[in-house]
Short mmCIF file of C-alpha atoms in Angstrom, two decimals:
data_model
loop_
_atom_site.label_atom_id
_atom_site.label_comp_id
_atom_site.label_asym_id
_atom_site.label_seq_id
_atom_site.Cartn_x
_atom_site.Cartn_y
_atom_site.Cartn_z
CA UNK A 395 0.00 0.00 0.00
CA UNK A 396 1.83 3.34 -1.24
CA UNK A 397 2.16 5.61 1.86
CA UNK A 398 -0.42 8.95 2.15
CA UNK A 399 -3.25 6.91 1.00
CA UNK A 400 -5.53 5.58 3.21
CA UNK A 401 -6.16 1.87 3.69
CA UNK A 402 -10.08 1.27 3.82
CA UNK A 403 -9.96 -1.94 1.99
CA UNK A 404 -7.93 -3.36 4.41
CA UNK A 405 -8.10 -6.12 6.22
CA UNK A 406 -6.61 -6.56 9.70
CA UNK A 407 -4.00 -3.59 11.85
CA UNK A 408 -2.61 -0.81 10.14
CA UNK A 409 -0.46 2.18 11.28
CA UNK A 410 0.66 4.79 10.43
CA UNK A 411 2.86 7.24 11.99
CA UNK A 412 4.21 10.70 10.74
CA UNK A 413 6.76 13.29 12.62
CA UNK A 414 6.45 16.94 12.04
CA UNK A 415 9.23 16.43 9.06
CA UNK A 416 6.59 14.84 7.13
CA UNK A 417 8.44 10.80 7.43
CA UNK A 418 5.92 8.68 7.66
CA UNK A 419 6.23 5.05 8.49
CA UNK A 420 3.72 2.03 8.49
CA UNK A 421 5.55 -0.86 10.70
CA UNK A 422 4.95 -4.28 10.90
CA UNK A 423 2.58 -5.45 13.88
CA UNK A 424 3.55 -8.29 15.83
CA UNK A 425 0.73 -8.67 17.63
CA UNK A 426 -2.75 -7.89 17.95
CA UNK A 427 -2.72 -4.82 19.06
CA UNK A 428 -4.43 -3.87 22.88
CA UNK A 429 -7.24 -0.94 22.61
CA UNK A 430 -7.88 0.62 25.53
CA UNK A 431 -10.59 2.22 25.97
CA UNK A 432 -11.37 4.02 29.39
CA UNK A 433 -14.25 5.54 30.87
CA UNK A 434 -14.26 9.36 31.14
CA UNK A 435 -10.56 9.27 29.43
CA UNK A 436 -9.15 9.64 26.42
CA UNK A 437 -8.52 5.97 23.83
CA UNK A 438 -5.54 4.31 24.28
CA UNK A 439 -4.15 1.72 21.81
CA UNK A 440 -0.68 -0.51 22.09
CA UNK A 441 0.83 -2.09 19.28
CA UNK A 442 3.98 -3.93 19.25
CA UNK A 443 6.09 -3.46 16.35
CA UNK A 444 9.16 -4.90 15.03
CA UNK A 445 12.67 -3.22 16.30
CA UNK A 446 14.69 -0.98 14.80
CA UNK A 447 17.67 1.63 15.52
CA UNK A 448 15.14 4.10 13.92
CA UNK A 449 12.72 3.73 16.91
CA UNK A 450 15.01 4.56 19.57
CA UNK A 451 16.06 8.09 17.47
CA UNK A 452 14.84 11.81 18.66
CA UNK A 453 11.43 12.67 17.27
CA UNK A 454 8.55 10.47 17.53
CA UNK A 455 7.19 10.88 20.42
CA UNK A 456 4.02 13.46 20.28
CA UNK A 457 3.95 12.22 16.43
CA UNK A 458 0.27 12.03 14.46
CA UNK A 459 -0.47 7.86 14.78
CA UNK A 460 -3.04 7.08 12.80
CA UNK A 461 -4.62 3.27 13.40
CA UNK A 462 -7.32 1.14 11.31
CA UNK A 463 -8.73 -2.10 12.00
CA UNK A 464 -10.48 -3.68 8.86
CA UNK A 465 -10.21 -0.44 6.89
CA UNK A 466 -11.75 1.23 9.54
CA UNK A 467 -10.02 4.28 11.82
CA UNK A 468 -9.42 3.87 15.25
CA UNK A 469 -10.11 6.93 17.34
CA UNK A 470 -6.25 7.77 17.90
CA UNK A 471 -4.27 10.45 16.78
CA UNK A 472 -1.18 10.75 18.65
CA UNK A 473 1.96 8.11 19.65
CA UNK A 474 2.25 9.45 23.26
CA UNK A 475 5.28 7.25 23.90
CA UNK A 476 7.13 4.27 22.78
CA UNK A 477 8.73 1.31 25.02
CA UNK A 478 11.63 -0.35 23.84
CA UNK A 479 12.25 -4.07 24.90
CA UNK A 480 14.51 -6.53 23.98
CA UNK A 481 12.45 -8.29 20.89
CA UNK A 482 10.02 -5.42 19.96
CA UNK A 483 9.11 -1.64 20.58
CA UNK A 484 5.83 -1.37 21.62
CA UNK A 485 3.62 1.69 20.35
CA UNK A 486 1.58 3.57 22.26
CA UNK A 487 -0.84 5.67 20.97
CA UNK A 488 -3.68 8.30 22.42
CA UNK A 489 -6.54 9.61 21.14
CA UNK A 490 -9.30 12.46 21.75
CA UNK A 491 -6.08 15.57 21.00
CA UNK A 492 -9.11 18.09 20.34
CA UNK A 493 -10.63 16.92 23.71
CA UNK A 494 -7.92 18.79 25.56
CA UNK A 495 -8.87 21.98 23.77
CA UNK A 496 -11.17 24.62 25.65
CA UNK A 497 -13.98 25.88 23.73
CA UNK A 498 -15.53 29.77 25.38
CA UNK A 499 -18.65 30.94 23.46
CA UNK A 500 -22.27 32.27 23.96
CA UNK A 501 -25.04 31.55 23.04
CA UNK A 502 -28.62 33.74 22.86
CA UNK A 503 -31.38 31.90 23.15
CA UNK A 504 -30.43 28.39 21.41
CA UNK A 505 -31.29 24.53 22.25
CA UNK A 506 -28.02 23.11 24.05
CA UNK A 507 -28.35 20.42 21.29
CA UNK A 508 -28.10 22.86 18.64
CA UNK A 509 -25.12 24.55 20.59
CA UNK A 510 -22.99 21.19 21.24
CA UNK A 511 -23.26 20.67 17.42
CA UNK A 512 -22.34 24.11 16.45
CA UNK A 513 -19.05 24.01 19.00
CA UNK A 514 -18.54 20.32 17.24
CA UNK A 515 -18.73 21.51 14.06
CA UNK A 516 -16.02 24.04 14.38
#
């Protein structure tokens, strides 16, 4: 699959991962990888990934991760930190990034439904 595009046909893990410099890498998965989901916290996804000197190099922490299961995208956006062991390095990604950002406006005279989907929207 020819990096950039975006696999929805596929079938099984993918990742993705791409620094600030614009590198982008797609690593083999060792193992099924372990979604976390929490309740009242932001996703959380590990994937275990074949080592390499690359890996252990400045720069990918805080890196847009991008995961799909089946050809479908897994609510994660960032590698919050990687874990280096002996036989693999294990990913670990975090998702909800916009959830962290705080959102002021007013409203006259509008349905709170109507206002949640207008703050969404933006």
């Amino acid at each position: 699959m020819p990096v950039g595009t975006t696999p929805t046909d596929s079938v099984g893990w993918t990742v993705e991962i791409e620094r600030a410099d614009g590198t982008i890498r797609r690593p083999t998965i060792l193992d099924e990888p372990e979604v976390r989901p929490k309740l009242n916290a932001r996703p959380e996804v590990e994937v275990s990934v074949r080592p390499d000197d690359s890996w252990t190099a400045q720069g990918w922490e805080d890196s847009a991760m991008r995961v799909w299961r089946d050809g479908r995208r897994i609510p994660i956006d960032t590698l919050a930190r990687l874990e280096v062991q002996p036989d693999r390095v294990v990913l670990v990604g975090r998702g909800g990034a916009d959830l962290l950002r705080r959102v002021k406006t007013e409203f006259d005279d509008v349905a709170a439904e109507v206002a949640i989907e207008d703050v969404l929207a933006e």
